[in-house]
mmCIF file of C-alpha atoms in Angstrom:
data_model
loop_
_atom_site.group_PDB
_atom_site.id
_atom_site.type_symbol
_atom_site.label_atom_id
_atom_site.label_comp_id
_atom_site.label_asym_id
_atom_site.label_seq_id
_atom_site.Cartn_x
_atom_site.Cartn_y
_atom_site.Cartn_z
ATOM 1 C CA MET A 1475 34.773 -10.240 13.846
ATOM 2 C CA THR A 1476 34.531 -7.348 11.318
ATOM 3 C CA THR A 1477 31.630 -4.764 11.180
ATOM 4 C CA LYS A 1478 30.513 -3.727 7.816
ATOM 5 C CA ASP A 1479 28.079 -0.877 6.855
ATOM 6 C CA VAL A 1480 25.737 -1.910 3.907
ATOM 7 C CA LEU A 1481 23.918 0.892 2.205
ATOM 8 C CA VAL A 1482 20.640 -0.426 0.923
ATOM 9 C CA LEU A 1483 18.065 2.342 0.220
ATOM 10 C CA GLN A 1484 15.284 -0.130 -0.724
ATOM 11 C CA ASP A 1485 11.430 0.403 -0.302
ATOM 12 C CA LEU A 1486 9.771 -1.604 2.510
ATOM 13 C CA LEU A 1487 6.746 -1.616 0.189
ATOM 14 C CA GLY A 1488 8.867 -2.645 -2.842
ATOM 15 C CA SER A 1489 7.440 -6.182 -3.299
ATOM 16 C CA ASN A 1490 3.911 -4.784 -2.978
ATOM 17 C CA LYS A 1491 4.707 -2.148 -5.452
ATOM 18 C CA LYS A 1492 6.312 -4.669 -7.895
ATOM 19 C CA ILE A 1493 3.181 -7.066 -7.723
ATOM 20 C CA ALA A 1494 0.774 -4.048 -8.222
ATOM 21 C CA ALA A 1495 2.566 -2.846 -11.256
ATOM 22 C CA GLU A 1496 2.181 -6.387 -12.745
ATOM 23 C CA ILE A 1497 -1.557 -6.310 -11.911
ATOM 24 C CA ARG A 1498 -1.908 -2.790 -13.483
ATOM 25 C CA ALA A 1499 -0.202 -3.876 -16.596
ATOM 26 C CA LYS A 1500 -2.369 -7.177 -16.676
ATOM 27 C CA LEU A 1501 -5.655 -5.275 -16.208
ATOM 28 C CA GLY A 1502 -4.647 -2.380 -18.685
ATOM 29 C CA LYS A 1503 -3.891 -5.015 -21.422
ATOM 30 C CA LYS A 1504 -7.240 -6.603 -20.928
ATOM 31 C CA GLY A 1505 -9.068 -3.213 -20.821
ATOM 32 C CA ILE A 1506 -10.435 -3.739 -17.342
ATOM 33 C CA PHE A 1507 -11.026 -0.599 -15.377
ATOM 34 C CA ALA A 1508 -10.313 -1.257 -11.684
ATOM 35 C CA VAL A 1509 -11.424 0.874 -8.689
ATOM 36 C CA ASN A 1510 -9.969 0.435 -5.126
ATOM 37 C CA LEU A 1511 -12.633 1.670 -2.628
ATOM 38 C CA MET A 1512 -11.319 2.889 0.734
ATOM 39 C CA SER A 1513 -13.206 4.160 3.597
ATOM 40 C CA SER A 1514 -14.127 3.683 7.321
ATOM 41 C CA PRO A 1515 -16.285 0.730 8.083
ATOM 42 C CA GLY A 1516 -20.037 1.481 7.713
ATOM 43 C CA SER A 1517 -19.566 4.508 5.343
ATOM 44 C CA GLY A 1518 -21.441 2.669 2.528
ATOM 45 C CA LYS A 1519 -18.902 1.052 0.139
ATOM 46 C CA THR A 1520 -20.913 -2.199 -0.453
ATOM 47 C CA THR A 1521 -24.189 -0.314 -0.628
ATOM 48 C CA LEU A 1522 -22.748 2.223 -3.257
ATOM 49 C CA LEU A 1523 -21.308 -0.970 -5.165
ATOM 50 C CA GLU A 1524 -24.746 -2.616 -5.167
ATOM 51 C CA ARG A 1525 -26.271 0.556 -6.915
ATOM 52 C CA LEU A 1526 -23.554 0.898 -9.389
ATOM 53 C CA CYS A 1527 -23.436 -2.800 -10.321
ATOM 54 C CA ALA A 1528 -27.199 -2.670 -10.920
ATOM 55 C CA ARG A 1529 -26.868 0.339 -13.181
ATOM 56 C CA LEU A 1530 -23.819 -1.033 -15.102
ATOM 57 C CA GLN A 1531 -25.011 -4.686 -15.362
ATOM 58 C CA GLY A 1532 -26.525 -5.709 -18.756
ATOM 59 C CA ARG A 1533 -24.573 -3.253 -20.633
ATOM 60 C CA PHE A 1534 -21.005 -4.035 -19.123
ATOM 61 C CA ARG A 1535 -19.375 -6.942 -17.525
ATOM 62 C CA VAL A 1536 -18.840 -6.223 -13.891
ATOM 63 C CA GLY A 1537 -16.957 -7.947 -11.059
ATOM 64 C CA VAL A 1538 -16.329 -7.269 -7.354
ATOM 65 C CA ILE A 1539 -13.447 -8.239 -5.012
ATOM 66 C CA GLU A 1540 -14.505 -7.912 -1.283
ATOM 67 C CA GLY A 1541 -11.835 -7.426 1.335
ATOM 68 C CA ASP A 1542 -13.065 -8.227 4.673
ATOM 69 C CA ILE A 1543 -11.442 -9.239 8.063
ATOM 70 C CA ALA A 1544 -14.043 -11.979 8.340
ATOM 71 C CA THR A 1545 -17.151 -13.541 6.694
ATOM 72 C CA GLU A 1546 -18.370 -13.815 3.138
ATOM 73 C CA ARG A 1547 -21.351 -11.560 3.665
ATOM 74 C CA ASP A 1548 -20.403 -8.651 1.364
ATOM 75 C CA ALA A 1549 -19.708 -11.068 -1.660
ATOM 76 C CA GLU A 1550 -22.822 -12.695 -0.892
ATOM 77 C CA ARG A 1551 -24.766 -9.311 -1.213
ATOM 78 C CA ILE A 1552 -23.071 -8.552 -4.453
ATOM 79 C CA ARG A 1553 -23.691 -12.138 -5.941
ATOM 80 C CA SER A 1554 -27.330 -11.900 -5.080
ATOM 81 C CA LEU A 1555 -27.438 -9.296 -7.753
ATOM 82 C CA GLY A 1556 -26.054 -11.740 -10.251
ATOM 83 C CA VAL A 1557 -22.783 -10.061 -10.371
ATOM 84 C CA ALA A 1558 -19.471 -12.191 -10.061
ATOM 85 C CA ALA A 1559 -17.825 -11.525 -6.646
ATOM 86 C CA TRP A 1560 -14.777 -13.029 -4.781
ATOM 87 C CA GLN A 1561 -14.205 -12.653 -1.171
ATOM 88 C CA ILE A 1562 -10.753 -12.067 0.226
ATOM 89 C CA THR A 1563 -10.815 -12.706 4.049
ATOM 90 C CA THR A 1564 -7.839 -11.300 5.611
ATOM 91 C CA HIS A 1565 -8.202 -13.050 9.069
ATOM 92 C CA GLY A 1566 -7.228 -9.968 10.989
ATOM 93 C CA ALA A 1567 -5.190 -7.893 8.558
ATOM 94 C CA CYS A 1568 -6.434 -4.191 8.433
ATOM 95 C CA HIS A 1569 -5.803 -3.682 4.565
ATOM 96 C CA LEU A 1570 -5.595 -5.545 1.261
ATOM 97 C CA GLU A 1571 -2.173 -5.971 -0.301
ATOM 98 C CA ALA A 1572 -1.352 -6.460 -3.929
ATOM 99 C CA ARG A 1573 -0.397 -10.080 -3.406
ATOM 100 C CA MET A 1574 -3.958 -11.073 -2.134
ATOM 101 C CA VAL A 1575 -5.501 -9.327 -5.129
ATOM 102 C CA GLY A 1576 -3.179 -11.100 -7.496
ATOM 103 C CA ARG A 1577 -4.212 -14.506 -6.198
ATOM 104 C CA VAL A 1578 -7.843 -13.694 -6.852
ATOM 105 C CA LEU A 1579 -7.115 -12.248 -10.193
ATOM 106 C CA ALA A 1580 -6.222 -15.616 -11.775
ATOM 107 C CA GLY A 1581 -10.060 -16.606 -11.492
ATOM 108 C CA VAL A 1582 -11.320 -13.306 -12.710
ATOM 109 C CA PRO A 1583 -12.741 -13.394 -16.434
ATOM 110 C CA ALA A 1584 -10.557 -11.590 -18.862
ATOM 111 C CA ASP A 1585 -13.613 -9.790 -20.692
ATOM 112 C CA LEU A 1586 -14.727 -7.768 -17.525
ATOM 113 C CA ASP A 1587 -15.191 -3.979 -18.131
ATOM 114 C CA PHE A 1588 -15.104 -2.973 -14.559
ATOM 115 C CA LEU A 1589 -13.450 -4.535 -11.418
ATOM 116 C CA PHE A 1590 -14.318 -2.979 -8.123
ATOM 117 C CA ILE A 1591 -12.110 -3.948 -5.089
ATOM 118 C CA GLU A 1592 -13.735 -3.023 -1.912
ATOM 119 C CA ASN A 1593 -10.867 -2.542 0.603
ATOM 120 C CA VAL A 1594 -11.140 -3.386 4.325
ATOM 121 C CA GLY A 1595 -13.101 -0.839 6.254
ATOM 122 C CA ASN A 1596 -10.268 1.320 7.535
ATOM 123 C CA LEU A 1597 -9.361 4.948 6.661
ATOM 124 C CA VAL A 1598 -5.628 4.609 7.530
ATOM 125 C CA CYS A 1599 -3.691 1.435 6.363
ATOM 126 C CA PRO A 1600 -5.090 0.751 3.058
ATOM 127 C CA ALA A 1601 -3.723 3.978 1.870
ATOM 128 C CA SER A 1602 -0.142 2.698 1.871
ATOM 129 C CA PHE A 1603 -0.934 -0.371 -0.290
ATOM 130 C CA ASP A 1604 -1.163 0.008 -4.124
ATOM 131 C CA LEU A 1605 -3.288 -2.841 -5.503
ATOM 132 C CA GLY A 1606 -2.591 -2.170 -9.184
ATOM 133 C CA GLU A 1607 -6.077 -0.241 -9.515
ATOM 134 C CA SER A 1608 -6.786 2.299 -12.329
ATOM 135 C CA GLU A 1609 -8.313 4.628 -9.798
ATOM 136 C CA ARG A 1610 -8.692 5.005 -6.112
ATOM 137 C CA TRP A 1611 -11.749 6.277 -4.391
ATOM 138 C CA VAL A 1612 -12.041 7.452 -0.823
ATOM 139 C CA LEU A 1613 -15.637 7.417 0.662
ATOM 140 C CA LEU A 1614 -16.889 9.718 3.406
ATOM 141 C CA SER A 1615 -20.263 9.465 4.753
ATOM 142 C CA SER A 1616 -22.082 12.399 6.214
ATOM 143 C CA PRO A 1617 -22.432 10.883 9.676
ATOM 144 C CA GLU A 1618 -18.693 10.422 10.058
ATOM 145 C CA GLY A 1619 -18.129 14.365 10.299
ATOM 146 C CA ASP A 1620 -16.612 16.813 7.809
ATOM 147 C CA ASP A 1621 -13.340 16.906 9.748
ATOM 148 C CA LYS A 1622 -12.176 13.494 8.448
ATOM 149 C CA PRO A 1623 -9.907 14.737 5.575
ATOM 150 C CA ALA A 1624 -7.783 16.722 7.923
ATOM 151 C CA LYS A 1625 -7.664 13.933 10.409
ATOM 152 C CA TYR A 1626 -6.775 11.292 7.929
ATOM 153 C CA PRO A 1627 -4.762 13.055 5.353
ATOM 154 C CA GLU A 1628 -2.893 9.834 3.726
ATOM 155 C CA ALA A 1629 -6.168 8.400 2.464
ATOM 156 C CA PHE A 1630 -7.411 11.714 0.816
ATOM 157 C CA LEU A 1631 -3.812 12.446 -0.434
ATOM 158 C CA SER A 1632 -3.501 9.002 -2.214
ATOM 159 C CA ALA A 1633 -7.051 8.942 -3.757
ATOM 160 C CA ASN A 1634 -8.211 10.136 -7.105
ATOM 161 C CA SER A 1635 -11.843 10.745 -6.183
ATOM 162 C CA LEU A 1636 -13.696 11.680 -3.091
ATOM 163 C CA VAL A 1637 -17.316 10.153 -2.880
ATOM 164 C CA LEU A 1638 -19.352 11.785 -0.230
ATOM 165 C CA THR A 1639 -22.096 9.162 0.760
ATOM 166 C CA LYS A 1640 -25.376 9.409 2.569
ATOM 167 C CA ALA A 1641 -26.190 12.834 1.397
ATOM 168 C CA ASP A 1642 -29.826 12.069 2.105
ATOM 169 C CA LEU A 1643 -28.897 12.556 5.929
ATOM 170 C CA LEU A 1644 -27.601 16.006 5.367
ATOM 171 C CA PRO A 1645 -30.693 17.859 6.661
ATOM 172 C CA HIS A 1646 -30.360 16.120 9.986
ATOM 173 C CA LEU A 1647 -26.628 16.486 10.546
ATOM 174 C CA PRO A 1648 -24.180 19.271 11.226
ATOM 175 C CA PHE A 1649 -22.016 17.798 8.341
ATOM 176 C CA ASP A 1650 -21.184 20.656 5.895
ATOM 177 C CA PRO A 1651 -20.268 19.226 2.465
ATOM 178 C CA ASP A 1652 -18.592 22.356 1.327
ATOM 179 C CA ARG A 1653 -16.191 22.262 4.288
ATOM 180 C CA ALA A 1654 -15.422 18.623 3.759
ATOM 181 C CA ARG A 1655 -14.873 19.442 0.073
ATOM 182 C CA ARG A 1656 -12.572 22.460 0.884
ATOM 183 C CA GLU A 1657 -10.598 20.469 3.508
ATOM 184 C CA ALA A 1658 -10.263 17.455 1.116
ATOM 185 C CA LEU A 1659 -9.102 19.674 -1.789
ATOM 186 C CA SER A 1660 -6.723 21.444 0.443
ATOM 187 C CA ILE A 1661 -4.906 18.271 0.999
ATOM 188 C CA ASN A 1662 -5.291 17.053 -2.591
ATOM 189 C CA PRO A 1663 -6.379 19.695 -5.120
ATOM 190 C CA ARG A 1664 -6.672 16.992 -7.897
ATOM 191 C CA LEU A 1665 -9.475 15.031 -6.216
ATOM 192 C CA ARG A 1666 -12.727 14.799 -8.062
ATOM 193 C CA VAL A 1667 -15.681 15.332 -5.632
ATOM 194 C CA PHE A 1668 -18.989 13.328 -5.976
ATOM 195 C CA VAL A 1669 -21.929 13.945 -3.650
ATOM 196 C CA THR A 1670 -23.951 10.820 -3.496
ATOM 197 C CA SER A 1671 -26.806 9.006 -1.816
ATOM 198 C CA ALA A 1672 -27.475 5.417 -2.515
ATOM 199 C CA LEU A 1673 -31.043 5.866 -1.117
ATOM 200 C CA THR A 1674 -32.110 8.669 -3.313
ATOM 201 C CA GLY A 1675 -29.832 8.063 -6.203
ATOM 202 C CA GLN A 1676 -28.214 11.497 -5.940
ATOM 203 C CA GLY A 1677 -25.050 11.783 -7.693
ATOM 204 C CA LEU A 1678 -25.033 8.126 -9.137
ATOM 205 C CA ASP A 1679 -25.391 9.369 -12.707
ATOM 206 C CA GLU A 1680 -22.259 11.506 -12.557
ATOM 207 C CA LEU A 1681 -20.440 8.572 -10.910
ATOM 208 C CA GLU A 1682 -21.765 6.203 -13.593
ATOM 209 C CA ALA A 1683 -20.721 8.582 -16.483
ATOM 210 C CA HIS A 1684 -17.304 8.955 -14.862
ATOM 211 C CA LEU A 1685 -16.845 5.312 -14.758
ATOM 212 C CA ILE A 1686 -17.772 4.736 -18.346
ATOM 213 C CA SER A 1687 -15.585 7.571 -19.707
ATOM 214 C CA SER A 1688 -12.619 6.495 -17.749
ATOM 215 C CA ARG A 1689 -12.989 2.852 -18.993
ATOM 216 C CA ASP A 1690 -13.280 4.279 -22.583
ATOM 217 C CA SER A 1691 -9.931 6.304 -22.129
ATOM 218 C CA LEU A 1692 -8.161 3.239 -20.720
ATOM 219 C CA ARG A 1693 -9.344 1.262 -23.752
ATOM 220 C CA SER A 1694 -8.226 3.851 -26.308
ATOM 221 C CA ALA A 1695 -4.940 4.257 -24.548
ATOM 222 C CA ARG A 1696 -4.458 0.493 -25.106
ATOM 223 C CA ALA A 1697 -5.380 0.778 -28.805
ATOM 224 C CA MET B 166 -1.630 -1.063 12.328
ATOM 225 C CA HIS B 167 -0.106 -2.166 9.156
ATOM 226 C CA GLU B 168 3.399 -1.739 10.535
ATOM 227 C CA LEU B 169 3.794 -5.676 10.895
ATOM 228 C CA SER B 170 3.254 -5.823 7.070
ATOM 229 C CA LEU B 171 5.886 -3.314 6.558
ATOM 230 C CA ILE B 172 8.255 -5.108 8.860
ATOM 231 C CA ALA B 173 7.662 -8.278 6.932
ATOM 232 C CA GLY B 174 8.700 -6.392 3.767
ATOM 233 C CA LEU B 175 11.689 -5.117 5.592
ATOM 234 C CA PHE B 176 12.877 -8.731 6.522
ATOM 235 C CA GLU B 177 12.479 -9.833 2.882
ATOM 236 C CA VAL B 178 15.153 -7.136 1.836
ATOM 237 C CA LEU B 179 17.256 -7.396 5.009
ATOM 238 C CA GLU B 180 17.748 -11.085 4.813
ATOM 239 C CA GLU B 181 18.743 -10.958 1.118
ATOM 240 C CA LYS B 182 21.047 -8.119 1.663
ATOM 241 C CA ALA B 183 22.618 -9.616 4.737
ATOM 242 C CA ARG B 184 23.308 -12.840 2.898
ATOM 243 C CA GLU B 185 24.935 -10.932 -0.088
ATOM 244 C CA ALA B 186 27.224 -9.255 2.401
ATOM 245 C CA GLY B 187 28.287 -12.614 4.000
ATOM 246 C CA ALA B 188 26.995 -11.467 7.331
ATOM 247 C CA ALA B 189 27.013 -13.738 10.383
ATOM 248 C CA ARG B 190 24.624 -11.368 11.914
ATOM 249 C CA VAL B 191 22.901 -8.006 11.667
ATOM 250 C CA ALA B 192 24.080 -5.438 14.295
ATOM 251 C CA SER B 193 21.817 -2.583 13.495
ATOM 252 C CA VAL B 194 19.067 -1.664 11.084
ATOM 253 C CA THR B 195 18.515 2.011 9.983
ATOM 254 C CA LEU B 196 15.085 2.877 8.382
ATOM 255 C CA ARG B 197 14.289 6.240 6.641
ATOM 256 C CA VAL B 198 10.528 6.954 7.481
ATOM 257 C CA GLY B 199 8.699 9.897 6.047
ATOM 258 C CA GLU B 200 6.353 11.875 8.372
ATOM 259 C CA MET B 201 3.614 11.452 5.785
ATOM 260 C CA SER B 202 4.295 7.773 5.204
ATOM 261 C CA GLY B 203 1.523 6.555 7.222
ATOM 262 C CA ALA B 204 3.698 4.446 9.450
ATOM 263 C CA VAL B 205 4.168 5.047 13.207
ATOM 264 C CA PRO B 206 7.789 4.800 14.454
ATOM 265 C CA GLU B 207 6.764 3.386 17.853
ATOM 266 C CA LEU B 208 4.760 0.698 16.070
ATOM 267 C CA LEU B 209 7.512 -0.047 13.737
ATOM 268 C CA THR B 210 9.816 -0.499 16.699
ATOM 269 C CA SER B 211 7.421 -2.980 18.407
ATOM 270 C CA ALA B 212 6.786 -4.879 15.101
ATOM 271 C CA PHE B 213 10.423 -5.171 14.580
ATOM 272 C CA GLU B 214 11.230 -6.568 18.205
ATOM 273 C CA ALA B 215 8.488 -9.100 17.706
ATOM 274 C CA TYR B 216 9.650 -10.124 14.257
ATOM 275 C CA LYS B 217 13.393 -10.292 14.678
ATOM 276 C CA LYS B 218 13.233 -13.184 17.094
ATOM 277 C CA GLY B 219 15.141 -16.214 15.551
ATOM 278 C CA THR B 220 16.403 -14.362 12.543
ATOM 279 C CA ILE B 221 19.851 -13.094 11.533
ATOM 280 C CA ALA B 222 18.795 -9.779 13.082
ATOM 281 C CA ASP B 223 17.976 -11.496 16.439
ATOM 282 C CA ARG B 224 20.051 -8.959 18.530
ATOM 283 C CA ALA B 225 19.807 -5.960 16.064
ATOM 284 C CA ALA B 226 18.993 -2.494 17.087
ATOM 285 C CA LEU B 227 16.566 -0.494 15.147
ATOM 286 C CA LYS B 228 17.234 3.192 14.279
ATOM 287 C CA ILE B 229 14.676 5.383 12.556
ATOM 288 C CA ASN B 230 15.620 8.492 10.617
ATOM 289 C CA LEU B 231 12.445 10.611 10.295
ATOM 290 C CA VAL B 232 12.190 12.561 7.120
ATOM 291 C CA PRO B 233 10.200 15.808 7.420
ATOM 292 C CA VAL B 234 7.666 16.752 4.525
ATOM 293 C CA ARG B 235 9.201 18.719 1.677
ATOM 294 C CA PRO B 236 6.658 19.848 -0.845
ATOM 295 C CA ARG B 237 7.090 21.320 -4.304
ATOM 296 C CA CYS B 238 4.540 23.906 -5.524
ATOM 297 C CA ARG B 239 3.331 23.021 -8.812
ATOM 298 C CA SER B 240 2.297 26.754 -9.443
ATOM 299 C CA CYS B 241 5.540 28.600 -8.521
ATOM 300 C CA GLY B 242 8.020 25.764 -7.907
ATOM 301 C CA GLY B 243 8.323 26.826 -4.207
ATOM 302 C CA SER B 244 9.582 24.275 -1.628
ATOM 303 C CA SER B 245 8.195 25.216 1.642
ATOM 304 C CA TRP B 246 4.650 25.218 3.067
ATOM 305 C CA ARG B 247 2.732 26.796 5.872
ATOM 306 C CA GLU B 248 1.620 23.935 8.131
ATOM 307 C CA GLU B 249 -0.840 25.935 10.200
ATOM 308 C CA ALA B 250 -2.858 26.994 7.039
ATOM 309 C CA GLY B 251 -3.218 23.450 5.957
ATOM 310 C CA PHE B 252 -1.087 22.340 2.964
ATOM 311 C CA VAL B 253 -0.393 25.693 1.450
ATOM 312 C CA CYS B 254 2.639 27.017 -0.450
ATOM 313 C CA ALA B 255 4.586 29.574 1.779
ATOM 314 C CA ALA B 256 5.612 31.564 -1.276
ATOM 315 C CA CYS B 257 2.494 31.877 -3.421
ATOM 316 C CA GLY B 258 -0.402 30.399 -1.325
ATOM 317 C CA SER B 259 -1.205 27.731 -3.831
ATOM 318 C CA ARG B 260 -2.749 24.629 -2.590
ATOM 319 C CA ASP B 261 -1.464 22.647 -5.610
ATOM 320 C CA LEU B 262 1.589 20.861 -3.724
ATOM 321 C CA GLU B 263 3.318 17.771 -4.572
ATOM 322 C CA VAL B 264 5.110 15.729 -1.806
ATOM 323 C CA VAL B 265 8.702 15.507 -2.874
ATOM 324 C CA GLU B 266 9.957 14.056 0.372
ATOM 325 C CA GLY B 267 8.180 12.830 3.354
ATOM 326 C CA ARG B 268 6.335 9.679 2.174
ATOM 327 C CA GLU B 269 9.176 7.329 1.871
ATOM 328 C CA LEU B 270 9.584 3.955 3.804
ATOM 329 C CA LEU B 271 13.069 2.763 3.090
ATOM 330 C CA LEU B 272 15.492 0.306 4.511
ATOM 331 C CA GLU B 273 18.379 2.858 4.551
ATOM 332 C CA ARG B 274 21.515 0.701 5.792
ATOM 333 C CA LEU B 275 22.493 -2.177 7.778
ATOM 334 C CA GLU B 276 25.385 -2.732 9.862
ATOM 335 C CA VAL B 277 26.403 -6.327 9.646
ATOM 336 C CA GLU B 278 29.026 -8.485 11.554
ATOM 337 C CA VAL B 279 31.223 -10.651 9.260
ATOM 338 C CA ASP B 280 33.407 -13.551 10.577
ATOM 339 C CA ASP B 281 36.969 -12.827 10.037
ATOM 340 C CA GLU B 282 38.973 -14.901 7.426
ATOM 341 C CA PRO B 283 39.981 -17.849 9.417
ATOM 342 C CA ARG B 284 43.788 -18.671 9.766
ATOM 343 C CA PRO B 285 45.155 -21.888 8.069
ATOM 344 C CA GLY B 286 44.718 -24.947 10.380
ATOM 345 C CA ARG B 287 41.579 -23.768 12.114
ATOM 346 C CA ALA B 288 38.327 -25.596 12.091
ATOM 347 C CA ALA B 289 36.502 -23.214 9.998
ATOM 348 C CA ASP B 290 39.361 -23.382 7.305
ATOM 349 C CA ARG B 291 39.296 -27.172 7.188
ATOM 350 C CA ARG B 292 35.601 -27.096 6.310
ATOM 351 C CA ARG B 293 36.469 -25.050 3.184
ATOM 352 C CA ARG B 294 38.823 -27.694 1.766
ATOM 353 C CA PRO B 295 37.596 -29.968 -1.042
ATOM 354 C CA ALA B 296 35.849 -33.025 0.169
ATOM 355 C CA ARG B 297 38.206 -36.027 0.671
ATOM 356 C CA ASP B 298 37.010 -38.083 -2.328
ATOM 357 C CA SER B 299 37.308 -35.211 -4.623
ATOM 358 C CA PRO B 300 39.867 -35.500 -7.590
ATOM 359 C CA ARG B 301 42.156 -32.907 -6.125
ATOM 360 C CA THR B 302 42.903 -34.766 -2.944
ATOM 361 C CA PRO B 303 42.693 -38.410 -3.828
ATOM 362 C CA ARG B 304 42.454 -40.784 -0.973
ATOM 363 C CA ALA B 305 45.338 -42.873 -2.172
ATOM 364 C CA ARG B 306 47.867 -40.130 -2.097
ATOM 365 C CA GLN B 307 46.653 -39.075 1.392
ATOM 366 C CA ARG B 308 47.278 -42.490 2.584
ATOM 367 C CA ALA B 309 50.672 -42.877 1.039
#
């Protein structure tokens, strides 16, 4: 019996990254702008998507992939708006992986403008898994507290945009949006910050304009 | 809690590399885990212990080399940070830091056990001989 030392140096997330790169290339070629939405459960991902879909629908083709541990409820909420939705039920897994998105993608029409991927509600694990998205959003709702960026740095470090939600509740809460913004920017100074309320519509014009201009630049990069 | 997914990814690489090295079994597995990788060493260890059963790494020990965070300042090129102040460059105070090291999750190395080359005449050696009815060892000649 001989013992041998084998130097490997390979990424444990290597196969996820490879599939994510394939998805990114495929979506880029079709000109589909994809957003991966991450946040704790109950921070308002599905409600924000309902509002954004209602605004974009008619002018753009929109699709939504819903990731949940159980049930088709979120996909049904989106479908009731007349928007195409695909549910991924993870049966216990706390995050989406590129492989799961890849399987659904086969049935997604090629002429979409926007594809939203709502990750499983969890502010930790989804941050480690690239899904091949064009952009990553982290949502933070005012009832969760403005200390979350410092406590969950990974999610804020890996995101491109921070969407503060439920801003209509700010008068009733000790949540300081400036502190949340400052803490998030100290972890990731490149974050774009949007302050929104799905109830009053605050900040949704900015978010919509950002989506449309990002999709345009994706398409002009392709041309 | 995504450590089990990471360990599943580990075994994809591990089984391939062990096969390539002609390993009979894996004696130890060394991971390189960044302090900002989002993975918890204790949870990686328990996921590994659960996952290894019945695999080529059934009796393998897991070692984890933790990699501290090493930033690079996009403003001044500095490479240290003041942790107590948040994520701030120790040289110029800029917050525009890039994480150069500390986010990695790598299978660094495997220690594998390889069966020694069998001596002629031993059972393991006989198995390697061409099949009886192959042209190189015709039956007729063996009988003769």
